Every structure is written in C-alpha cells, then in structure tokens.
Short mmCIF file of C-alpha atoms in Angstrom, two decimals:
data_model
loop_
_atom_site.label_atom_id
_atom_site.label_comp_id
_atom_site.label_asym_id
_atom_site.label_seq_id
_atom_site.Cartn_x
_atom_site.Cartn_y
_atom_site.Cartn_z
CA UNK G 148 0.00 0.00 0.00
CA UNK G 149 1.11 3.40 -0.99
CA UNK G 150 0.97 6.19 1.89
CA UNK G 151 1.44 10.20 0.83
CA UNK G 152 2.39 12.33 3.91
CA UNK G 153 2.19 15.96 3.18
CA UNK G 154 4.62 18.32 5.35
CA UNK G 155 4.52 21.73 4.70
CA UNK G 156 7.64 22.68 6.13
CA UNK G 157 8.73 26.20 8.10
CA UNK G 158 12.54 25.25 6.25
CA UNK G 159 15.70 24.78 7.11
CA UNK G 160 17.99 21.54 6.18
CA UNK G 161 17.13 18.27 8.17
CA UNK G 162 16.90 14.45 7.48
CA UNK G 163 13.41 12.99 8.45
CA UNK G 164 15.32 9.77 9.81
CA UNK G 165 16.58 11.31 12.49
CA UNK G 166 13.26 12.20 13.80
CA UNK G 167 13.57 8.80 15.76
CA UNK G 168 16.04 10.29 17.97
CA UNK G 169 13.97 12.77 19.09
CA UNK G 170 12.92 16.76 18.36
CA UNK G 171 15.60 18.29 17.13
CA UNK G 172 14.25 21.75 17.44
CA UNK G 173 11.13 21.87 15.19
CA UNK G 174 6.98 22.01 15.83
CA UNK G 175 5.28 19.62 17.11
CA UNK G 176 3.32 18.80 14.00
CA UNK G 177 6.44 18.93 11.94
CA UNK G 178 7.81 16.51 14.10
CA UNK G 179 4.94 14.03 14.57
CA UNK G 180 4.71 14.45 10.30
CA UNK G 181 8.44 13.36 10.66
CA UNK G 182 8.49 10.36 12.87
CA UNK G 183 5.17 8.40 11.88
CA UNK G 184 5.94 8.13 8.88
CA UNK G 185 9.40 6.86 9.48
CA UNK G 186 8.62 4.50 11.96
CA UNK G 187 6.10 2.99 10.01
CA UNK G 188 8.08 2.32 7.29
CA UNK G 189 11.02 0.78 10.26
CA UNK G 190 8.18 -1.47 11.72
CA UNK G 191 5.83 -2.13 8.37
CA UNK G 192 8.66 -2.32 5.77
CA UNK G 193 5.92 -3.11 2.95
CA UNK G 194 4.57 0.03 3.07
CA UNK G 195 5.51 2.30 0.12
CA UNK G 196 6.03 5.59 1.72
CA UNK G 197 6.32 8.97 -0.14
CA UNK G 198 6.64 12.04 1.42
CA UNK G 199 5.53 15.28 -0.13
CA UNK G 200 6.81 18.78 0.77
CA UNK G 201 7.54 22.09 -0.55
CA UNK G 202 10.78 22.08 1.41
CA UNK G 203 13.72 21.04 -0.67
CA UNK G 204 16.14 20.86 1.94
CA UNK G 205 14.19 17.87 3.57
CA UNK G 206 15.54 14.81 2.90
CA UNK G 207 15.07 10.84 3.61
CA UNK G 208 17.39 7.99 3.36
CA UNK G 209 14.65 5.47 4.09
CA UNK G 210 11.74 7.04 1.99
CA UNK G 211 11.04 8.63 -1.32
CA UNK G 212 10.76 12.42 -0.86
CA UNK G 213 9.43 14.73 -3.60
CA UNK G 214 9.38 18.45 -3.98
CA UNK G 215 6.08 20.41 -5.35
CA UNK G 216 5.14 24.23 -4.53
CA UNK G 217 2.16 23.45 -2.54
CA UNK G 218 -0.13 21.32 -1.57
CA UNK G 219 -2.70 21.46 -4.52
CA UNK G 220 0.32 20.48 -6.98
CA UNK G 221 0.80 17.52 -4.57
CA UNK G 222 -2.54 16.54 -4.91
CA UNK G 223 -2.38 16.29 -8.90
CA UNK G 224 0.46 14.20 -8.60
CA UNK G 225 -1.36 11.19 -6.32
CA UNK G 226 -4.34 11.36 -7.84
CA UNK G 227 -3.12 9.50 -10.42
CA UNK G 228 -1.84 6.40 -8.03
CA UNK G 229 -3.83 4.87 -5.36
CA UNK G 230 -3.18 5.41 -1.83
CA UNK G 231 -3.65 6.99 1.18
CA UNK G 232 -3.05 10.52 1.55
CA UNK G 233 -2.54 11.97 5.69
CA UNK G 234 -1.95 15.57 6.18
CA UNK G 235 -2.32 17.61 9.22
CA UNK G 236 -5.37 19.88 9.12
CA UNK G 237 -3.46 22.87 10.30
CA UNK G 238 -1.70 22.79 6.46
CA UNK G 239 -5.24 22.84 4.44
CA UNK G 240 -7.55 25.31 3.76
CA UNK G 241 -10.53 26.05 0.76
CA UNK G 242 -9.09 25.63 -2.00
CA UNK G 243 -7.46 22.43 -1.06
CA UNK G 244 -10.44 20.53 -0.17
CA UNK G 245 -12.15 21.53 -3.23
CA UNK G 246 -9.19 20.28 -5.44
CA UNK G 247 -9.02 17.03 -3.56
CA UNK G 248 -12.93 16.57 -3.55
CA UNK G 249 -12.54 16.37 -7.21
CA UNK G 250 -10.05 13.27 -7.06
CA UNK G 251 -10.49 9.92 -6.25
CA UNK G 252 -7.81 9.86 -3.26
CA UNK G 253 -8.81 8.42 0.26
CA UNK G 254 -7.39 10.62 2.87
CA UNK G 255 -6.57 11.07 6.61
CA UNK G 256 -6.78 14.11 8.83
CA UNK G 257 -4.20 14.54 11.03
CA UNK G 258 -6.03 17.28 13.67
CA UNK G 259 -3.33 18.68 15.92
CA UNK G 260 -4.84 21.86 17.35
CA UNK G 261 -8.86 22.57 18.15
CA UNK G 262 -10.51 23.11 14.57
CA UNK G 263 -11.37 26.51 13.53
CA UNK G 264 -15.01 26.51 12.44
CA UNK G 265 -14.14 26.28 8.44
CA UNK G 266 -11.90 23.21 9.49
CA UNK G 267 -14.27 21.54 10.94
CA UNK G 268 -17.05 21.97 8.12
CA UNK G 269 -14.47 20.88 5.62
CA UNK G 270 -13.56 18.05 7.32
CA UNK G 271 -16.74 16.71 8.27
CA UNK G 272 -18.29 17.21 4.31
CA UNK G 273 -15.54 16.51 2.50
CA UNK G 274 -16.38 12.07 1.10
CA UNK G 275 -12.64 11.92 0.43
CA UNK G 276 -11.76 12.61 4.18
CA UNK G 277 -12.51 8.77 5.66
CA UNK G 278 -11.12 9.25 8.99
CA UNK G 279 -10.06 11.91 11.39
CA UNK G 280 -7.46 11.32 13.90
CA UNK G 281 -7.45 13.74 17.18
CA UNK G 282 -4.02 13.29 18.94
CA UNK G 283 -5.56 12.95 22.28
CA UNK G 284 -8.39 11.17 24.10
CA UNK G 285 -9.90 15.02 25.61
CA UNK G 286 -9.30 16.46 21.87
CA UNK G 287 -11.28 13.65 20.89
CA UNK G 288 -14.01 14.52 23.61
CA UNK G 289 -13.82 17.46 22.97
CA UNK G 290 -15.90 16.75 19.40
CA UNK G 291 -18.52 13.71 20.96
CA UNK G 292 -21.60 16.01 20.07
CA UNK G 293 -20.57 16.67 16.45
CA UNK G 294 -20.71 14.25 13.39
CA UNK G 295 -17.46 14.19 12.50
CA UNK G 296 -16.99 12.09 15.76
CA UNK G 297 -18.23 9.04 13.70
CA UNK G 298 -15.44 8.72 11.39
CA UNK G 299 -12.93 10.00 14.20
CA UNK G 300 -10.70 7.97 16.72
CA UNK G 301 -7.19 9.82 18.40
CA UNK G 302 -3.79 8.14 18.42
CA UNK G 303 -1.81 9.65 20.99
CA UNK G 304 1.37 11.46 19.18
CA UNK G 305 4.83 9.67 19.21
CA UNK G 306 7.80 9.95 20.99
CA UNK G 307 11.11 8.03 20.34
CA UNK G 308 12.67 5.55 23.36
CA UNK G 309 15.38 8.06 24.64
CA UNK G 310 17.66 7.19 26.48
CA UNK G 311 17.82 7.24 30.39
CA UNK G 312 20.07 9.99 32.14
CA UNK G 313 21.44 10.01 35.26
CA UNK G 314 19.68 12.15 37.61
CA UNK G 315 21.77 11.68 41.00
CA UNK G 316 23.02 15.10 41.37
CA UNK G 317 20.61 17.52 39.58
CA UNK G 318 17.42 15.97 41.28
CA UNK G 319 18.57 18.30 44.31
CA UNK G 320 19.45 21.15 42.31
CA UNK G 321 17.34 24.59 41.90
CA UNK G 322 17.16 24.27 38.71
CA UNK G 323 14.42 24.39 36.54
CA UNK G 324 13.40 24.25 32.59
CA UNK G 325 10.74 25.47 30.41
CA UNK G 326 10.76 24.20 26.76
CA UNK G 327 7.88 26.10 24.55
CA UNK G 328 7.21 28.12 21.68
CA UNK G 329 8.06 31.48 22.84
CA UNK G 330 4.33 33.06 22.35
CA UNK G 331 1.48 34.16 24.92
CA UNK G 332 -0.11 30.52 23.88
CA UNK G 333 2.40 28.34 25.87
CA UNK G 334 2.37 30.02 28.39
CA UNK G 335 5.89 31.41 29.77
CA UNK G 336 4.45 34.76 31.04
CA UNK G 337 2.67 32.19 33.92
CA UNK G 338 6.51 31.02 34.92
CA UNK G 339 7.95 34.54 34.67
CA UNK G 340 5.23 35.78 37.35
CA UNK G 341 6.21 32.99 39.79
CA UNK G 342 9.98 33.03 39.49
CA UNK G 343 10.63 36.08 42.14
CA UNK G 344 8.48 33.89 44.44
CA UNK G 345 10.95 31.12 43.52
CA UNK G 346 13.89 33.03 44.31
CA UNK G 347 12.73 34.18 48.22
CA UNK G 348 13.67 30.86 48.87
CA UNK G 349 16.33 29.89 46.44
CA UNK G 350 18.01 33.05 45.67
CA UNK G 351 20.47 30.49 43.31
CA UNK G 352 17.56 28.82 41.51
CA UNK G 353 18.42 29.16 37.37
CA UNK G 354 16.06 29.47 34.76
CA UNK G 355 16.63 27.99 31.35
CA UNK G 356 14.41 29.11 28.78
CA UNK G 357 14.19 26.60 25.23
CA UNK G 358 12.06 27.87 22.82
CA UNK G 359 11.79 30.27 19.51
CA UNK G 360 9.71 31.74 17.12
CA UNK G 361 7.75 29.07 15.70
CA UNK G 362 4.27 30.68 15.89
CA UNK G 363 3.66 34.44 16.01
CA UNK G 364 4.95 37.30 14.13
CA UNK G 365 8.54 38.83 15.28
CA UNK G 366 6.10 41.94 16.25
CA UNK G 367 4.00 39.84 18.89
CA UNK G 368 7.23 37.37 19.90
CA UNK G 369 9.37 41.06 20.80
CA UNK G 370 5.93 42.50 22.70
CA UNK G 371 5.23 39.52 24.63
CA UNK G 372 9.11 39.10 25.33
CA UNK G 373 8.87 42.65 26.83
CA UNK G 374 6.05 41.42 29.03
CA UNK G 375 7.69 38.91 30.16
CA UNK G 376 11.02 40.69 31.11
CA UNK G 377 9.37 42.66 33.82
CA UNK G 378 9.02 39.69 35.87
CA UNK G 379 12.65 38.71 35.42
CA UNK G 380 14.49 42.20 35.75
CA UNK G 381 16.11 43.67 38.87
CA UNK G 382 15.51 47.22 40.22
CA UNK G 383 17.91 48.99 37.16
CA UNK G 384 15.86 46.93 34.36
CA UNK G 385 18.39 44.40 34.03
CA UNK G 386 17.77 40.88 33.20
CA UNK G 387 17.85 38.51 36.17
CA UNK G 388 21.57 36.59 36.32
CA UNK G 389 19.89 33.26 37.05
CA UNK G 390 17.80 33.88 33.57
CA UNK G 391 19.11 32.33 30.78
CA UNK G 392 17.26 32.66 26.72
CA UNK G 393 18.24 29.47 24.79
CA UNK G 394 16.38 29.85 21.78
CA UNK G 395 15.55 26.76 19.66
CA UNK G 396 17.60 23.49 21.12
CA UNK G 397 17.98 20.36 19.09
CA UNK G 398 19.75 17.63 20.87
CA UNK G 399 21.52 20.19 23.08
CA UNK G 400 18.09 19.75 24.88
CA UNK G 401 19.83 16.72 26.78
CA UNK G 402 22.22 18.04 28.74
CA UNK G 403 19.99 20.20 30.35
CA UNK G 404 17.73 17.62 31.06
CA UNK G 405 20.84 16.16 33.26
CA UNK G 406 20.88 18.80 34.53
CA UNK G 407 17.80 20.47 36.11
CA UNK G 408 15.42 19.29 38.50
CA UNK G 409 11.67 20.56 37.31
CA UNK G 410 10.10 20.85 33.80
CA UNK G 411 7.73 23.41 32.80
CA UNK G 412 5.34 23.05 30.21
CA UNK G 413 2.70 25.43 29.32
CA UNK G 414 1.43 26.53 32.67
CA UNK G 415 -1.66 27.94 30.73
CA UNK G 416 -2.50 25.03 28.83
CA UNK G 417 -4.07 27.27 25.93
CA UNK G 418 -4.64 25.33 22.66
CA UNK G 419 -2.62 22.52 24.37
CA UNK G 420 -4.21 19.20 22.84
CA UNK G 421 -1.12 16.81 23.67
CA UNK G 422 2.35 18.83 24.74
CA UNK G 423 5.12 17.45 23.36
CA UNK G 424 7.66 19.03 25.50
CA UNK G 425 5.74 17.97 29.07
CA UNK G 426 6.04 14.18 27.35
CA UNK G 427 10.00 14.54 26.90
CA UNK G 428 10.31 15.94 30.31
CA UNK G 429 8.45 12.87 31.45
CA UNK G 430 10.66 10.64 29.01
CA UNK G 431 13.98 11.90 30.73
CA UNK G 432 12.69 11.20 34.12
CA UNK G 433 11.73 15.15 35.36
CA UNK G 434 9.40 15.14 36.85
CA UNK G 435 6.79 18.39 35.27
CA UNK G 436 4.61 21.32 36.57
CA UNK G 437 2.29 22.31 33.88
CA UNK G 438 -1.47 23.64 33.63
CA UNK G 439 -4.62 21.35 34.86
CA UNK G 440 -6.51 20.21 32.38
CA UNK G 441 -7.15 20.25 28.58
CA UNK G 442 -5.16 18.16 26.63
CA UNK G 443 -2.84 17.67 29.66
CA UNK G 444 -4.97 15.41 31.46
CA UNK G 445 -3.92 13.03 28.48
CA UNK G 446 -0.13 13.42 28.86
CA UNK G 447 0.75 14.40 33.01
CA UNK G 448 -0.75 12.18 35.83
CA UNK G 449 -1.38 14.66 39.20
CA UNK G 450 1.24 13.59 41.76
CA UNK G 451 2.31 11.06 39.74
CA UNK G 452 4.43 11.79 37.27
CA UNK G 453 3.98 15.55 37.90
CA UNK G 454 1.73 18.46 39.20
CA UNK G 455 -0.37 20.00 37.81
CA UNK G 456 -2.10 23.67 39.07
CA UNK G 457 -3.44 26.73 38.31
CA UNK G 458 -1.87 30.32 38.18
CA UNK G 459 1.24 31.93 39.64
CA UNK G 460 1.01 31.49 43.03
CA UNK G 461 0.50 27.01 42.82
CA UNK G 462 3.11 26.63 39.86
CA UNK G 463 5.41 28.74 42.01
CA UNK G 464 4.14 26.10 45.25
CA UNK G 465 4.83 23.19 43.39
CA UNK G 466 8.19 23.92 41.88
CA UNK G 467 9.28 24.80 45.37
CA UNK G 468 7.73 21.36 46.62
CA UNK G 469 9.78 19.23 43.71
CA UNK G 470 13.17 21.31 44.94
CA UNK G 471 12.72 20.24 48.47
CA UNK G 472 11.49 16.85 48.40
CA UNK G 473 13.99 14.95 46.68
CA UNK G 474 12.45 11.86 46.97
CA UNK G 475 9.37 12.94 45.63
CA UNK G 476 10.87 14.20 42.84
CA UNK G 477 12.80 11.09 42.18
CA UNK G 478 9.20 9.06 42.19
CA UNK G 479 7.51 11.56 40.13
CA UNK G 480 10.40 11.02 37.23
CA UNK G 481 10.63 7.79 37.64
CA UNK G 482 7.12 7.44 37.12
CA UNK G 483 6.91 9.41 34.29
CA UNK G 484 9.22 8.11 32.35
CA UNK G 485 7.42 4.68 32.61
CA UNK G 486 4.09 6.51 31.84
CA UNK G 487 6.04 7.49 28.53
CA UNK G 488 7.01 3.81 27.92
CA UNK G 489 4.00 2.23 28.28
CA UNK G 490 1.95 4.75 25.58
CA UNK G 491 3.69 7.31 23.91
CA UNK G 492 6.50 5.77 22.22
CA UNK G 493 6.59 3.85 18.93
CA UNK G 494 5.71 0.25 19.84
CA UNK G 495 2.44 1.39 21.16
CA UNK G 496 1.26 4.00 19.08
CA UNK G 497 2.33 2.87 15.21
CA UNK G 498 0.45 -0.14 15.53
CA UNK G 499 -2.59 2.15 16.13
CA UNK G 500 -1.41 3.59 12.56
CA UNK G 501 -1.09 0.01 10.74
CA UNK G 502 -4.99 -0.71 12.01
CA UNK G 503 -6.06 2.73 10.96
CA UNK G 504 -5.20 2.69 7.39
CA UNK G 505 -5.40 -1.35 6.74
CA UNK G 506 -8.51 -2.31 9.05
CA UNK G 507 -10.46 1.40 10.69
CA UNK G 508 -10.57 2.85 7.12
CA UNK G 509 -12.96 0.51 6.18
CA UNK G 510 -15.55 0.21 8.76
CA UNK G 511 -18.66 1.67 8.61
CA UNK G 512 -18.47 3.60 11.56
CA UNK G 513 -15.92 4.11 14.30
CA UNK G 514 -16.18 2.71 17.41
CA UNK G 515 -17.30 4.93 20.39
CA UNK G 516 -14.06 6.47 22.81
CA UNK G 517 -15.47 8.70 25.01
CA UNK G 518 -13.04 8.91 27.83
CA UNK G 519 -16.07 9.25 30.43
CA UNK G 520 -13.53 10.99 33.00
CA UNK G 521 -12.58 14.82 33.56
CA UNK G 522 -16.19 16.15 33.18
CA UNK G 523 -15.44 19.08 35.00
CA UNK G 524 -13.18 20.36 32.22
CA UNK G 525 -13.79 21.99 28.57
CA UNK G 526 -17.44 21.69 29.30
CA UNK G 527 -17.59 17.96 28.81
CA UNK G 528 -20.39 17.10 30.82
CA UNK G 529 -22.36 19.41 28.49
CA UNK G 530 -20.95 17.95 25.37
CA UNK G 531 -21.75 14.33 26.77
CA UNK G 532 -25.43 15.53 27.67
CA UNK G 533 -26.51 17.13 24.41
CA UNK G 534 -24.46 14.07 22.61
CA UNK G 535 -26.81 11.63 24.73
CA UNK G 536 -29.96 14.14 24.03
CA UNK G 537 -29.39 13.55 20.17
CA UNK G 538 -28.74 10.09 20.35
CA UNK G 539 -32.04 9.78 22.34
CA UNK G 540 -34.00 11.60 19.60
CA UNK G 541 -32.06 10.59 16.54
CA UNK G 542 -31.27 14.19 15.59
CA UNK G 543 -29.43 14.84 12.58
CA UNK G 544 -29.23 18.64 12.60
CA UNK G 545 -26.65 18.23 15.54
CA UNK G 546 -26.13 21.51 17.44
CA UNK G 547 -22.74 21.00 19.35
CA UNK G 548 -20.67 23.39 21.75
CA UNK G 549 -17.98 23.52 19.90
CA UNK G 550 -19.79 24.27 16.85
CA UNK G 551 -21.47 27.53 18.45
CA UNK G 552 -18.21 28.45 20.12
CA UNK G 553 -16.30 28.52 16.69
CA UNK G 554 -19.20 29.44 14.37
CA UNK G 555 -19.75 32.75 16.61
CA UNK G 556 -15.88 33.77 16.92
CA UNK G 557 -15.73 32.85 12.85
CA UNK G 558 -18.99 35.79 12.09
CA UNK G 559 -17.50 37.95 15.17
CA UNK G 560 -14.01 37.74 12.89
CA UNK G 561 -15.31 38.40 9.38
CA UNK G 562 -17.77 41.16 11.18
CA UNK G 563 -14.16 42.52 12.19
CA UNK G 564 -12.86 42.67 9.36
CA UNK G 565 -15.31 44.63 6.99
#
C-alpha cells in the first residue's frame, strides 16, 4: 500500500530519519509528520512511503521524498496512483479541499490543534476525508456532540525511546526548565510571574528558557518578550543573572535535562491538545509542573508523574515542593518516564497507525471512545449531555458546543474585518 504524507515545512535543512532520535528543534506537527511516517516504514517495511513537501532541503534515506510548490500540486500528482493521503489539518484550507474533492484519493486528517469553524465543516463534508485522527483522548471529547466524531478515533502522538540519564546530582538542584514556543499561547508569562516567588527561597535557583519563534509574528514574539522581562528584571531593568534565553535546542536539549530538576510546560494550557515538550520531560525522568486540564490530562498524571495547578502562586508552590522533596521528585520522574514507555513511544502507538489505514478505514463507523472521565473540564459534561440528548432523539441537525463556540468567533471575525 502506498501512503502520501504531506509536510509543509517552516525550512531549514534536516533528514526525516533522524526524527527517531527525538525533536531536534522543530513544531510539534512537523515533528509528529516526521516520525510516523518513518517509523512505520522501520516497523511495516511493505509500506511504500512517499513524502511530499515544498521544502527542498528535507531529505530521507529510508523514503522517497518529492518536492512540489504546494499542496494542490501535490494533490495532482497522487491522484493518479492509489493510496492513502494523511496531512495535518493545520496545512489545508478552501481551495485544497475543493481540489481534492474532485479526485479519487482516500485521505486522513491529522487534527493537531482545536478546529477553527471552516476546518471543521471541511472536514466533516468533505467524502474523500474517511477518517479523522485527534491526537488525544480530551481532543477527541472534545468533538462527541458533532458528526465528525463518527469517522474519528485519536492516536496519541509519538515519541522516540530516549535514552535514560542520570539524575543523582541535579534531582537536588534549583534548577528548573521550560521548553515552549516562545508566544502568549504556551504560556511562559505564567513562569515569569512565579519566578521572584521562587527566588525568596532559592536566591540560586536558574532558569533555562528553550524555545523560539515558531508561531507568532517577530512583532507579537518582541511585545510579549517585553512582558515577560518585567518579571525577570532587577531594580535597574536588568535581566535577572539566574535567567538564561536558549532559543531553539535540538539535541543540546539533553544536557539540560541532566541537569535540572523541574520541567515546565505550558502553565496555561491554551490550545494545548497533547504537549510534546511535558512528554520529553516525562521521558527523561523530570518530573513536570504544567497547567490542569485540557489536553494535559492526556499526557501528566497529578502527583504522579507531575503536578499540575493553576496560576502563579501554585506553579510557584509546586516547583518549590519538587526542589525540596527529593524523593518525591525522584518518584515523580521515575514514574513518568514509565508513563512514557507504556503509551507514547513507537511500539504502542504505530500499531494504532497500521490498524487505521489497513482495518479502521474501512468500517462503517468508528467505534465509540469517550473517555467518560474529567467532566469538570472543557465543558464535557455538556458535550456528553446534548451528545446523549441527540442520540435519544435521533437528531441529525446536531447543534454542538464547539460548533457555536467557533461558528460565533468565525462571524465575530469576518464582522471585524469589513
């Protein structure tokens, strides 16, 4: 069977093998786009893999990579083989559903991030779209009163098996990581509030800062970094000594991960459907602070293999909690990284791919995963009752809550805008 990945790439020179070494500084969705498709081909050798990008820098020595200028010249090009065709949604718009409506191609989307309200209509009309994969059990949830939850199921995303670090002397050091996009929607601002609190009682405690640019203009990422640097300045204006800006790490990543005692991930947990970056925190054994609930509830168990809060004032709490108590921290990253083993990594989640496209394309319907936990969050006891309401009275018109919340921000942005 021949499988088309589309990755429209943000450039720069890479090989898409080593993907299954881990994140070497890219998006999430770029990644994920990266190491499926590699790992299937590692576990499923028959399948004929192509990738397709408008990146010509991207390269593969274990699969056949060809260069188009978008995504509708991509299309033209597989419509003439069969196949299956998986793209994230985040890389589609109009004009590509129309132009792949007219084709014969069986395709996959990949949803990453919550669906605009045009995303959602396109994806749920569209015949050529078979199945929709969420990349979490709550993103998944989050859609149970629509009807594009009946040709939907979520795969967890993918990390590689890294390797296990030795943790003996940085476990007691007050030292602590955050590893985001730098933008308002991960969440840093949250950290930057709590780390004077941080310092009362560690007045040694570093900060390392990994992230870059990856998804606002250079206008917002300088404003919000200007925000942010008033929590993190002394009395002149000057940048705290114990702050350090990394920028975008690749595999340099790992030696701070030696070296620090607490993870940070998105404190905010805006747009957060998975979070890579609290799942590699996990993987190395550190234990993470991040936000409660959302897509998090997938990826960080409370007091288990992390903690997870609310505001300032708790994320500041807990980080202090994981500097003193050693031993705690040592359980919480111990269990995490065996949370990671047991689910995110490839032996548990390409298999999930192989049924998908040779066995869950062809049912009828999907089968029914409605995670029945966390109904405090996102609304979801309201999405389960008026998903139980239309089952009840076999309504087809379905009225969801996530189809008024985006329909009325989409005619509150195009009122905007004339």
């Amino acid at each position: 069977m021949k499988l088309y990945f589309w990755i429209k790439s943000k450039g720069g020179k890479r090989n898409l093998d080593d993907s299954k070494f881990g994140n070497y500084g890219i998006g999430g969705i770029e990644f994920e786009l990266s190491i499926v498709p590699c790992m299937l081909r590692e576990m499923y050798p028959y399948y004929d893999i192509h990738i397709y990008t408008d990146n010509i820098e991207l390269k593969s020595d274990s699969m056949a990579v060809h260069y188009v200028t978008n995504s509708l010249e991509m299309i033209d090009k597989i419509s003439k083989e069969e196949g299956v065709l998986i793209f994230a949604q985040d890389f589609s718009d109009k004009i590509f559903f129309e132009r792949l409506n007219r084709t014969e191609i069986q395709a996959i989307g990949w949803v990453h991030n919550y669906l605009t309200f045009l995303d959602y209509v396109y994806l749920q009309t569209s015949p050529n779209i078979k199945r929709v994969v969420f990349v979490g059990r709550q993103l998944y949830d989050h859609y149970i009163d629509t009807t594009l939850i009946k040709k939907a199921t979520y795969i967890y995303n993918c990390v590689p098996y890294y390797k296990k670090i030795d943790r003996r002397i940085s476990i007691c050091e007050p030292k602590i990581m955050f590893v985001g996009a730098f933008s308002k929607q991960k969440g840093f601002h949250v950290l930057a509030k709590a780390w004077k609190r941080i310092l009362k009682v560690y007045p040694n405690a570093q900060l390392y800062v990994a992230g870059g640019k990856q998804y606002s203009d250079n206008g917002k990422i300088d404003r919000y970094y200007v925000y942010c640097k008033k929590f993190l300045t002394d009395k002149r204006g000057n940048l705290l000594d114990g702050v350090h800006f990394l920028g975008i790490l690749g595999d340099e990543k790992r030696k701070y991960y030696e070296s620090v005692s607490v993870g940070v991930a998105n404190p905010t947990g805006k747009t957060e459907t998975f979070c890579l970056s609290a799942v590699e925190f996990e993987a190395h054994e550190v234990p993470v602070v991040t936000y409660d609930g959302f897509g998090l509830l997938d990826t960080v168990i409370n007091e288990k293999t992390g903690i997870c809060v609310r505001g300032a004032k708790k994320l500041a709490k807990a980080i202090l909690r994981l500097i003193k108590n050693t031993e705690f921290n040592r359980a919480l990253g111990i269990n995490g990284r065996k949370f990671v083993c047991s689910i995110f990594t490839p032996e548990h989640v390409i298999p999930k791919w192989h049924w998908l496209i040779t066995d869950g394309l062809y049912l009828e319907k999907m089968p029914d995963e409605f995670s029945y936990a966390n109904y405090l969050d996102d609304w979801k006891w309201l999405r389960y009752i008026n998903s139980r309401i239309q089952k009840m009275f076999h309504l087809k018109g379905k009225l969801s809550v996530q189809g008024v919340g985006t329909w009325s921000r989409w005619r509150l942005k195009r009122l905007g805008s004339k």
